[in-house]
PDB file of C-alpha atoms in Angstrom:
ATOM      1  CA  ASN A   1       7.098  16.385   3.385  1.00  0.00           C
ATOM      2  CA  GLU A   2       7.392  12.617   3.878  1.00  0.00           C
ATOM      3  CA  TYR A   3       9.795  12.289   0.969  1.00  0.00           C
ATOM      4  CA  LYS A   4      11.915  15.123   2.379  1.00  0.00           C
ATOM      5  CA  LYS A   5      12.307  13.057   5.551  1.00  0.00           C
ATOM      6  CA  GLY A   6      13.528  10.138   3.462  1.00  0.00           C
ATOM      7  CA  ASN A   7      10.325   8.147   3.929  1.00  0.00           C
ATOM      8  CA  THR A   8       8.323   6.320   1.254  1.00  0.00           C
ATOM      9  CA  PRO A   9       4.646   7.306   1.555  1.00  0.00           C
ATOM     10  CA  ASN A  10       1.921   5.847  -0.632  1.00  0.00           C
ATOM     11  CA  PRO A  11       0.053   8.667  -2.429  1.00  0.00           C
ATOM     12  CA  ASP A  12      -2.693   6.317  -3.675  1.00  0.00           C
ATOM     13  CA  VAL A  13      -3.567   5.380  -0.093  1.00  0.00           C
ATOM     14  CA  MET A  14      -3.660   9.054   0.893  1.00  0.00           C
ATOM     15  CA  CYS A  15      -5.779   9.979  -2.134  1.00  0.00           C
ATOM     16  CA  ASN A  16      -8.372   7.350  -1.272  1.00  0.00           C
ATOM     17  CA  ARG A  17      -8.532   8.465   2.358  1.00  0.00           C
ATOM     18  CA  GLU A  18      -8.602  12.233   1.789  1.00  0.00           C
ATOM     19  CA  VAL A  19     -10.217  12.625  -1.629  1.00  0.00           C
ATOM     20  CA  LYS A  20     -12.368   9.706  -2.796  1.00  0.00           C
ATOM     21  CA  PHE A  21     -13.645   8.718   0.633  1.00  0.00           C
ATOM     22  CA  GLY A  22     -13.141  12.187   2.085  1.00  0.00           C
ATOM     23  CA  VAL A  23     -14.120  15.326   0.193  1.00  0.00           C
ATOM     24  CA  PHE A  24     -15.886  13.361  -2.573  1.00  0.00           C
ATOM     25  CA  TRP A  25     -18.167  11.664  -0.038  1.00  0.00           C
ATOM     26  CA  ASP A  26     -18.677  14.948   1.836  1.00  0.00           C
ATOM     27  CA  PHE A  27     -19.773  16.614  -1.420  1.00  0.00           C
ATOM     28  CA  ALA A  28     -22.047  13.709  -2.395  1.00  0.00           C
ATOM     29  CA  LYS A  29     -23.668  13.610   1.044  1.00  0.00           C
ATOM     30  CA  ALA A  30     -24.188  17.376   1.057  1.00  0.00           C
ATOM     31  CA  ASN A  31     -25.988  17.029  -2.275  1.00  0.00           C
ATOM     32  CA  GLY A  32     -28.411  14.351  -1.099  1.00  0.00           C
ATOM     33  CA  ALA A  33     -26.561  11.125  -1.928  1.00  0.00           C
ATOM     34  CA  ASP A  34     -26.828   8.083   0.334  1.00  0.00           C
ATOM     35  CA  TYR A  35     -23.968   6.192  -1.303  1.00  0.00           C
ATOM     36  CA  ILE A  36     -20.907   6.712  -3.478  1.00  0.00           C
ATOM     37  CA  ALA A  37     -19.782   4.201  -6.111  1.00  0.00           C
ATOM     38  CA  THR A  38     -16.196   3.849  -7.313  1.00  0.00           C
ATOM     39  CA  GLY A  39     -14.422   1.675  -9.862  1.00  0.00           C
ATOM     40  CA  HIS A  40     -12.090  -0.014  -7.398  1.00  0.00           C
ATOM     41  CA  TYR A  41     -11.358  -3.696  -7.878  1.00  0.00           C
ATOM     42  CA  ALA A  42     -12.468  -4.654  -4.375  1.00  0.00           C
ATOM     43  CA  GLN A  43     -15.538  -6.160  -2.723  1.00  0.00           C
ATOM     44  CA  ILE A  44     -17.695  -5.404   0.309  1.00  0.00           C
ATOM     45  CA  SER A  45     -19.701  -8.035   2.138  1.00  0.00           C
ATOM     46  CA  ARG A  46     -21.821  -7.908   5.296  1.00  0.00           C
ATOM     47  CA  ARG A  47     -21.914 -10.090   8.365  1.00  0.00           C
ATOM     48  CA  SER A  48     -25.009  -9.558  10.476  1.00  0.00           C
ATOM     49  CA  ASP A  49     -24.219 -12.630  12.607  1.00  0.00           C
ATOM     50  CA  ILE A  50     -20.799 -11.298  13.540  1.00  0.00           C
ATOM     51  CA  TRP A  51     -21.518 -11.203  17.279  1.00  0.00           C
ATOM     52  CA  LYS A  52     -23.367 -14.503  17.556  1.00  0.00           C
ATOM     53  CA  GLY A  53     -21.831 -16.376  20.466  1.00  0.00           C
ATOM     54  CA  LYS A  54     -18.895 -13.960  20.627  1.00  0.00           C
ATOM     55  CA  ALA A  55     -17.750 -11.348  23.093  1.00  0.00           C
ATOM     56  CA  ILE A  56     -18.257  -7.925  21.508  1.00  0.00           C
ATOM     57  CA  ASP A  57     -15.156  -5.847  20.885  1.00  0.00           C
ATOM     58  CA  LYS A  58     -15.958  -2.419  22.365  1.00  0.00           C
ATOM     59  CA  THR A  59     -14.451  -0.684  19.326  1.00  0.00           C
ATOM     60  CA  TYR A  60     -17.202  -2.130  17.128  1.00  0.00           C
ATOM     61  CA  GLU A  61     -20.097  -2.664  19.551  1.00  0.00           C
ATOM     62  CA  LYS A  62     -22.205   0.148  18.044  1.00  0.00           C
ATOM     63  CA  TYR A  63     -22.516  -1.766  14.765  1.00  0.00           C
ATOM     64  CA  LYS A  64     -25.386  -4.225  14.295  1.00  0.00           C
ATOM     65  CA  GLU A  65     -23.563  -5.694  11.325  1.00  0.00           C
ATOM     66  CA  ILE A  66     -19.952  -5.594  10.202  1.00  0.00           C
ATOM     67  CA  PHE A  67     -18.783  -4.711   6.711  1.00  0.00           C
ATOM     68  CA  LEU A  68     -15.870  -6.737   5.351  1.00  0.00           C
ATOM     69  CA  LEU A  69     -13.412  -5.458   2.749  1.00  0.00           C
ATOM     70  CA  LYS A  70     -12.495  -8.352   0.474  1.00  0.00           C
ATOM     71  CA  LYS A  71     -10.066  -8.883  -2.371  1.00  0.00           C
ATOM     72  CA  SER A  72     -11.183  -8.812  -5.998  1.00  0.00           C
ATOM     73  CA  PRO A  73     -11.255 -12.134  -7.916  1.00  0.00           C
ATOM     74  CA  ASP A  74      -8.928 -10.440 -10.435  1.00  0.00           C
ATOM     75  CA  SER A  75      -5.611 -10.705  -8.558  1.00  0.00           C
ATOM     76  CA  SER A  76      -3.783  -8.742 -11.265  1.00  0.00           C
ATOM     77  CA  LYS A  77      -6.050  -5.708 -10.697  1.00  0.00           C
ATOM     78  CA  ASP A  78      -7.004  -6.039  -7.024  1.00  0.00           C
ATOM     79  CA  GLN A  79      -6.819  -2.626  -5.298  1.00  0.00           C
ATOM     80  CA  VAL A  80      -7.600  -3.510  -1.691  1.00  0.00           C
ATOM     81  CA  TYR A  81      -3.986  -2.635  -0.787  1.00  0.00           C
ATOM     82  CA  PHE A  82      -4.831   1.041  -1.376  1.00  0.00           C
ATOM     83  CA  LEU A  83      -8.005   0.910   0.755  1.00  0.00           C
ATOM     84  CA  TRP A  84      -6.655  -0.179   4.141  1.00  0.00           C
ATOM     85  CA  THR A  85      -7.523   3.193   5.765  1.00  0.00           C
ATOM     86  CA  LEU A  86     -11.275   2.706   5.216  1.00  0.00           C
ATOM     87  CA  THR A  87     -13.563   2.373   8.220  1.00  0.00           C
ATOM     88  CA  GLN A  88     -16.916   0.754   8.963  1.00  0.00           C
ATOM     89  CA  ASP A  89     -18.570   4.121   8.321  1.00  0.00           C
ATOM     90  CA  ASP A  90     -16.849   4.383   4.913  1.00  0.00           C
ATOM     91  CA  LEU A  91     -17.891   0.901   3.841  1.00  0.00           C
ATOM     92  CA  SER A  92     -21.485   1.435   4.989  1.00  0.00           C
ATOM     93  CA  HIS A  93     -22.083   4.036   2.245  1.00  0.00           C
ATOM     94  CA  THR A  94     -19.792   2.716  -0.504  1.00  0.00           C
ATOM     95  CA  ILE A  95     -20.512   0.517  -3.530  1.00  0.00           C
ATOM     96  CA  PHE A  96     -17.887  -1.256  -5.667  1.00  0.00           C
ATOM     97  CA  PRO A  97     -20.059  -2.240  -8.679  1.00  0.00           C
ATOM     98  CA  ILE A  98     -17.257  -3.940 -10.658  1.00  0.00           C
ATOM     99  CA  GLY A  99     -15.351  -5.439  -7.727  1.00  0.00           C
ATOM    100  CA  HIS A 100     -16.685  -8.965  -8.305  1.00  0.00           C
ATOM    101  CA  LEU A 101     -15.598  -9.022 -11.960  1.00  0.00           C
ATOM    102  CA  LYS A 102     -12.309  -9.450 -13.787  1.00  0.00           C
ATOM    103  CA  LYS A 103     -10.922  -6.708 -16.019  1.00  0.00           C
ATOM    104  CA  THR A 104     -11.425  -8.857 -19.124  1.00  0.00           C
ATOM    105  CA  GLU A 105     -15.138  -9.113 -18.289  1.00  0.00           C
ATOM    106  CA  ILE A 106     -15.350  -5.349 -17.770  1.00  0.00           C
ATOM    107  CA  ARG A 107     -13.883  -4.713 -21.214  1.00  0.00           C
ATOM    108  CA  LYS A 108     -16.440  -7.066 -22.813  1.00  0.00           C
ATOM    109  CA  LEU A 109     -19.273  -5.224 -21.074  1.00  0.00           C
ATOM    110  CA  ALA A 110     -17.824  -1.858 -22.114  1.00  0.00           C
ATOM    111  CA  LEU A 111     -17.745  -2.999 -25.752  1.00  0.00           C
ATOM    112  CA  LYS A 112     -21.299  -4.337 -25.485  1.00  0.00           C
ATOM    113  CA  TYR A 113     -22.581  -0.971 -24.260  1.00  0.00           C
ATOM    114  CA  ASN A 114     -20.395   1.062 -26.668  1.00  0.00           C
ATOM    115  CA  LEU A 115     -18.484   2.859 -23.914  1.00  0.00           C
ATOM    116  CA  PRO A 116     -15.712   5.058 -25.360  1.00  0.00           C
ATOM    117  CA  THR A 117     -13.190   3.694 -22.817  1.00  0.00           C
ATOM    118  CA  ALA A 118     -13.690   0.037 -23.850  1.00  0.00           C
ATOM    119  CA  THR A 119     -10.297  -0.188 -25.552  1.00  0.00           C
ATOM    120  CA  LYS A 120      -8.510   2.484 -23.522  1.00  0.00           C
ATOM    121  CA  LYS A 121      -5.126   1.437 -22.176  1.00  0.00           C
ATOM    122  CA  ASP A 122      -4.870   0.715 -18.454  1.00  0.00           C
ATOM    123  CA  SER A 123      -3.789   3.735 -16.440  1.00  0.00           C
ATOM    124  CA  GLN A 124      -0.395   3.518 -14.778  1.00  0.00           C
ATOM    125  CA  GLY A 125       1.256   5.450 -11.979  1.00  0.00           C
ATOM    126  CA  VAL A 126      -0.376   7.942  -9.631  1.00  0.00           C
ATOM    127  CA  CYS A 127      -3.786   8.866 -11.049  1.00  0.00           C
ATOM    128  CA  PHE A 128      -3.807  12.539 -10.072  1.00  0.00           C
ATOM    129  CA  LEU A 129      -0.401  13.212 -11.670  1.00  0.00           C
ATOM    130  CA  GLY A 130      -1.461  12.061 -15.126  1.00  0.00           C
ATOM    131  CA  PRO A 131       1.490  11.274 -17.416  1.00  0.00           C
ATOM    132  CA  LEU A 132       3.994  12.857 -15.010  1.00  0.00           C
ATOM    133  CA  ASP A 133       6.365  10.491 -13.207  1.00  0.00           C
ATOM    134  CA  MET A 134       6.336  10.705  -9.399  1.00  0.00           C
ATOM    135  CA  LYS A 135      10.028  11.612  -9.201  1.00  0.00           C
ATOM    136  CA  ASP A 136       9.627  14.315 -11.845  1.00  0.00           C
ATOM    137  CA  PHE A 137       6.723  15.699  -9.807  1.00  0.00           C
ATOM    138  CA  LEU A 138       8.774  15.662  -6.587  1.00  0.00           C
ATOM    139  CA  LYS A 139      11.636  17.536  -8.253  1.00  0.00           C
ATOM    140  CA  HIS A 140       9.356  20.592  -8.443  1.00  0.00           C
ATOM    141  CA  TYR A 141       9.370  20.672  -4.634  1.00  0.00           C
ATOM    142  CA  ILE A 142      12.569  18.913  -3.559  1.00  0.00           C
ATOM    143  CA  LYS A 143      15.909  20.134  -4.865  1.00  0.00           C
ATOM    144  CA  THR A 144      17.997  17.431  -6.492  1.00  0.00           C
ATOM    145  CA  GLN A 145      21.421  16.940  -4.956  1.00  0.00           C
ATOM    146  CA  LYS A 146      24.024  14.605  -6.394  1.00  0.00           C
ATOM    147  CA  GLY A 147      25.210  12.005  -3.907  1.00  0.00           C
ATOM    148  CA  ASP A 148      27.399   8.912  -3.760  1.00  0.00           C
ATOM    149  CA  VAL A 149      26.339   5.326  -4.282  1.00  0.00           C
ATOM    150  CA  LEU A 150      28.374   3.043  -2.015  1.00  0.00           C
ATOM    151  CA  ASN A 151      28.855  -0.702  -2.046  1.00  0.00           C
ATOM    152  CA  GLU A 152      28.804  -2.849   1.091  1.00  0.00           C
ATOM    153  CA  ASN A 153      32.496  -2.107   1.662  1.00  0.00           C
ATOM    154  CA  GLY A 154      31.871   1.657   1.678  1.00  0.00           C
ATOM    155  CA  GLU A 155      33.493   2.213  -1.720  1.00  0.00           C
ATOM    156  CA  VAL A 156      31.993   4.782  -4.129  1.00  0.00           C
ATOM    157  CA  VAL A 157      30.614   2.902  -7.141  1.00  0.00           C
ATOM    158  CA  GLY A 158      28.243   5.474  -8.627  1.00  0.00           C
ATOM    159  CA  PHE A 159      25.975   8.470  -8.053  1.00  0.00           C
ATOM    160  CA  HIS A 160      22.322   9.454  -7.645  1.00  0.00           C
ATOM    161  CA  ASP A 161      20.210  12.658  -7.654  1.00  0.00           C
ATOM    162  CA  GLY A 162      19.028  12.508  -4.053  1.00  0.00           C
ATOM    163  CA  ALA A 163      18.723   9.779  -1.420  1.00  0.00           C
ATOM    164  CA  MET A 164      15.188  10.940  -0.538  1.00  0.00           C
ATOM    165  CA  PHE A 165      13.967   9.952  -4.013  1.00  0.00           C
ATOM    166  CA  LEU A 166      14.915   6.305  -3.480  1.00  0.00           C
ATOM    167  CA  THR A 167      13.257   3.445  -1.618  1.00  0.00           C
ATOM    168  CA  LEU A 168      14.795   0.413   0.055  1.00  0.00           C
ATOM    169  CA  GLY A 169      14.676  -2.487  -2.371  1.00  0.00           C
ATOM    170  CA  GLU A 170      14.661  -0.254  -5.463  1.00  0.00           C
ATOM    171  CA  ARG A 171      16.982  -1.178  -8.325  1.00  0.00           C
ATOM    172  CA  HIS A 172      16.539   1.963 -10.445  1.00  0.00           C
ATOM    173  CA  GLY A 173      17.128   5.698  -9.922  1.00  0.00           C
ATOM    174  CA  PHE A 174      20.915   5.579  -9.490  1.00  0.00           C
ATOM    175  CA  THR A 175      23.904   5.197 -11.831  1.00  0.00           C
ATOM    176  CA  ILE A 176      26.731   2.685 -11.393  1.00  0.00           C
ATOM    177  CA  THR A 177      29.937   4.005 -12.996  1.00  0.00           C
ATOM    178  CA  ASN A 178      32.087   0.856 -12.929  1.00  0.00           C
ATOM    179  CA  LYS A 179      29.585  -1.528 -14.452  1.00  0.00           C
ATOM    180  CA  THR A 180      30.731  -4.635 -16.345  1.00  0.00           C
ATOM    181  CA  ASN A 181      28.963  -7.213 -18.480  1.00  0.00           C
ATOM    182  CA  LYS A 182      29.060  -9.580 -15.500  1.00  0.00           C
ATOM    183  CA  SER A 183      27.576  -7.060 -13.062  1.00  0.00           C
ATOM    184  CA  GLU A 184      24.547  -8.318 -11.130  1.00  0.00           C
ATOM    185  CA  PRO A 185      21.449  -6.167 -10.505  1.00  0.00           C
ATOM    186  CA  LEU A 186      21.981  -3.906  -7.494  1.00  0.00           C
ATOM    187  CA  TYR A 187      19.335  -2.903  -4.940  1.00  0.00           C
ATOM    188  CA  VAL A 188      19.169  -0.059  -2.426  1.00  0.00           C
ATOM    189  CA  THR A 189      19.739  -1.608   1.014  1.00  0.00           C
ATOM    190  CA  SER A 190      20.366   1.514   3.098  1.00  0.00           C
ATOM    191  CA  LYS A 191      19.921   5.311   2.917  1.00  0.00           C
ATOM    192  CA  ASN A 192      21.598   8.135   4.810  1.00  0.00           C
ATOM    193  CA  ILE A 193      19.504  11.245   4.211  1.00  0.00           C
ATOM    194  CA  GLY A 194      21.847  13.520   6.224  1.00  0.00           C
ATOM    195  CA  GLU A 195      24.896  12.555   4.168  1.00  0.00           C
ATOM    196  CA  ASN A 196      22.850  12.003   0.986  1.00  0.00           C
ATOM    197  CA  THR A 197      24.330   8.562   0.350  1.00  0.00           C
ATOM    198  CA  ILE A 198      22.878   5.147  -0.401  1.00  0.00           C
ATOM    199  CA  ILE A 199      24.300   1.642  -0.093  1.00  0.00           C
ATOM    200  CA  VAL A 200      23.567  -0.902  -2.796  1.00  0.00           C
ATOM    201  CA  SER A 201      24.033  -4.646  -2.888  1.00  0.00           C
ATOM    202  CA  SER A 202      23.239  -7.603  -5.122  1.00  0.00           C
ATOM    203  CA  ARG A 203      23.295 -10.436  -2.562  1.00  0.00           C
ATOM    204  CA  LYS A 204      22.100 -12.548  -5.515  1.00  0.00           C
ATOM    205  CA  GLY A 205      18.752 -10.761  -5.501  1.00  0.00           C
ATOM    206  CA  ILE A 206      16.420  -8.720  -3.341  1.00  0.00           C
ATOM    207  CA  LYS A 207      15.055 -11.778  -1.514  1.00  0.00           C
ATOM    208  CA  ASP A 208      18.381 -12.150   0.278  1.00  0.00           C
ATOM    209  CA  ILE A 209      18.359  -8.573   1.590  1.00  0.00           C
ATOM    210  CA  SER A 210      16.354  -7.608   4.659  1.00  0.00           C
ATOM    211  CA  ASN A 211      16.110  -5.344   7.685  1.00  0.00           C
ATOM    212  CA  GLY A 212      14.794  -7.973  10.082  1.00  0.00           C
ATOM    213  CA  LYS A 213      11.653  -9.790  11.104  1.00  0.00           C
ATOM    214  CA  GLU A 214      10.086  -7.130  13.355  1.00  0.00           C
ATOM    215  CA  VAL A 215       8.648  -3.882  12.001  1.00  0.00           C
ATOM    216  CA  ARG A 216       7.141  -1.179  14.177  1.00  0.00           C
ATOM    217  CA  CYS A 217       4.216   0.753  12.754  1.00  0.00           C
ATOM    218  CA  ILE A 218       2.063   3.816  13.450  1.00  0.00           C
ATOM    219  CA  ASN A 219      -1.329   5.098  12.210  1.00  0.00           C
ATOM    220  CA  ALA A 220      -2.853   1.626  12.465  1.00  0.00           C
ATOM    221  CA  ASN A 221      -6.429   1.217  11.246  1.00  0.00           C
ATOM    222  CA  TRP A 222      -8.419  -1.993  11.803  1.00  0.00           C
ATOM    223  CA  ILE A 223     -11.483  -2.255   9.581  1.00  0.00           C
ATOM    224  CA  GLU A 224     -13.501  -5.156  10.968  1.00  0.00           C
ATOM    225  CA  SER A 225     -11.753  -6.292  14.140  1.00  0.00           C
ATOM    226  CA  ILE A 226      -8.526  -5.878  16.040  1.00  0.00           C
ATOM    227  CA  PRO A 227      -5.983  -8.595  15.177  1.00  0.00           C
ATOM    228  CA  LYS A 228      -5.810 -11.457  17.637  1.00  0.00           C
ATOM    229  CA  LYS A 229      -2.564 -11.971  19.479  1.00  0.00           C
ATOM    230  CA  GLY A 230      -0.743 -15.086  18.318  1.00  0.00           C
ATOM    231  CA  LYS A 231      -2.860 -15.617  15.183  1.00  0.00           C
ATOM    232  CA  MET A 232      -1.069 -15.911  11.853  1.00  0.00           C
ATOM    233  CA  TYR A 233      -2.036 -13.367   9.185  1.00  0.00           C
ATOM    234  CA  THR A 234      -0.443 -12.256   5.911  1.00  0.00           C
ATOM    235  CA  ALA A 235       1.021  -8.815   5.213  1.00  0.00           C
ATOM    236  CA  GLN A 236       1.740  -6.960   1.994  1.00  0.00           C
ATOM    237  CA  ILE A 237       4.348  -4.194   2.029  1.00  0.00           C
ATOM    238  CA  ARG A 238       4.122  -3.260  -1.654  1.00  0.00           C
ATOM    239  CA  TYR A 239       1.232  -3.154  -4.122  1.00  0.00           C
ATOM    240  CA  HIS A 240       1.047  -6.587  -5.761  1.00  0.00           C
ATOM    241  CA  GLY A 241       3.984  -7.590  -3.604  1.00  0.00           C
ATOM    242  CA  GLU A 242       4.562 -10.895  -1.859  1.00  0.00           C
ATOM    243  CA  LEU A 243       2.203 -11.898   0.953  1.00  0.00           C
ATOM    244  CA  PHE A 244       4.343 -12.472   4.049  1.00  0.00           C
ATOM    245  CA  PRO A 245       3.061 -14.640   6.943  1.00  0.00           C
ATOM    246  CA  CYS A 246       3.117 -12.605  10.160  1.00  0.00           C
ATOM    247  CA  LYS A 247       1.752 -12.089  13.658  1.00  0.00           C
ATOM    248  CA  ILE A 248       0.604  -8.737  15.031  1.00  0.00           C
ATOM    249  CA  GLU A 249       1.013  -7.149  18.417  1.00  0.00           C
ATOM    250  CA  VAL A 250      -1.472  -4.265  18.702  1.00  0.00           C
ATOM    251  CA  GLN A 251      -0.179  -1.436  20.897  1.00  0.00           C
ATOM    252  CA  GLU A 252      -1.717   1.754  22.216  1.00  0.00           C
ATOM    253  CA  GLU A 253      -2.166   5.011  20.282  1.00  0.00           C
ATOM    254  CA  SER A 254      -2.700   3.303  16.923  1.00  0.00           C
ATOM    255  CA  LYS A 255       0.659   1.570  17.069  1.00  0.00           C
ATOM    256  CA  ALA A 256       1.470  -2.013  16.181  1.00  0.00           C
ATOM    257  CA  LYS A 257       4.398  -4.362  15.854  1.00  0.00           C
ATOM    258  CA  ILE A 258       4.408  -6.725  12.894  1.00  0.00           C
ATOM    259  CA  ILE A 259       6.400  -9.896  13.489  1.00  0.00           C
ATOM    260  CA  PHE A 260       7.174 -11.566  10.177  1.00  0.00           C
ATOM    261  CA  LYS A 261       7.923 -15.256   9.822  1.00  0.00           C
ATOM    262  CA  LYS A 262      10.954 -14.393   7.688  1.00  0.00           C
ATOM    263  CA  ASP A 263      13.130 -11.322   7.157  1.00  0.00           C
ATOM    264  CA  VAL A 264      11.658  -8.496   5.061  1.00  0.00           C
ATOM    265  CA  LEU A 265      12.955  -5.284   3.529  1.00  0.00           C
ATOM    266  CA  VAL A 266      10.638  -2.345   4.173  1.00  0.00           C
ATOM    267  CA  ASP A 267      11.226   1.415   4.194  1.00  0.00           C
ATOM    268  CA  LYS A 268       9.860   4.005   6.608  1.00  0.00           C
ATOM    269  CA  GLY A 269       6.478   5.406   5.612  1.00  0.00           C
ATOM    270  CA  GLN A 270       5.383   2.377   3.593  1.00  0.00           C
ATOM    271  CA  SER A 271       1.923   0.919   3.993  1.00  0.00           C
ATOM    272  CA  VAL A 272       1.802  -2.546   5.564  1.00  0.00           C
ATOM    273  CA  VAL A 273      -1.583  -4.073   4.755  1.00  0.00           C
ATOM    274  CA  ILE A 274      -2.857  -7.035   6.773  1.00  0.00           C
ATOM    275  CA  TYR A 275      -5.052  -9.827   5.418  1.00  0.00           C
ATOM    276  CA  ASP A 276      -7.002 -12.622   7.044  1.00  0.00           C
ATOM    277  CA  GLY A 277      -7.477 -14.869   4.025  1.00  0.00           C
ATOM    278  CA  ASN A 278      -9.256 -12.756   1.383  1.00  0.00           C
ATOM    279  CA  ASN A 279     -10.411 -10.192   3.957  1.00  0.00           C
ATOM    280  CA  CYS A 280      -8.427  -6.989   4.427  1.00  0.00           C
ATOM    281  CA  LEU A 281      -8.170  -6.510   8.172  1.00  0.00           C
ATOM    282  CA  GLY A 282      -6.600  -3.036   7.863  1.00  0.00           C
ATOM    283  CA  GLY A 283      -3.052  -1.807   7.977  1.00  0.00           C
ATOM    284  CA  CYS A 284      -0.476   0.633   9.298  1.00  0.00           C
ATOM    285  CA  VAL A 285       2.539   2.743   8.308  1.00  0.00           C
ATOM    286  CA  THR A 286       6.104   1.715   9.050  1.00  0.00           C
ATOM    287  CA  ALA A 287       7.811   3.965  11.598  1.00  0.00           C
TER     288      ALA A 287
END
């Protein structure tokens, strides 16, 4: 449904919220478990002195200690980006047994204990789709419709199979018909779902393309504390993407405004994950 609207949701975030920390935990709890353990590359730490000498935030006053969601030491495998919807209740009954290790160390341990997955290739893509590509999966539910690719001057330079399949900043998924050997890589800078068209541009690379410094978000979730007004944090708008310095204005009804230090390019429906150093503060969805 989100893709049909032209948005770019993150299925891994939704899977963690609804399945791994939703129905999986419900099943485990119903069968007598006190905790669930997952293989995420992430860490949980506790702070029992969190309120010492501080005014208690009413949102968290029922907790005697606060659980912090922290990045993995293996930056190439860190999965905290996908866990921004977790809550204090989630973290209180969750264990990440490999979160403090690097993937190379995990493989050595797997070989030591003769685990059959010791030399298995890393999984790619959306886990619950298996070998199927996301766009191939979506085509079972969303009808493909050929549309025009336009340049910044409004001229038709190619075609695509549906604007809703593409994301701002993407450089694949469309065909340029008048390509030359000197052609620069082109990126999606705008989408018109109603007219089924996209605009592409090189601008000498994606870093020169943006849709401004301010991004409004919905469905905000703050794990350990509500962001402080005026404080500088970092935000990630894509998995393993650049960390952008930003400030946050928390608004009512789980809404927030992210004010970036420099221009960013972000599509509707994307997850914006906020960090305070190595701690994941939470996140929100671009509106």
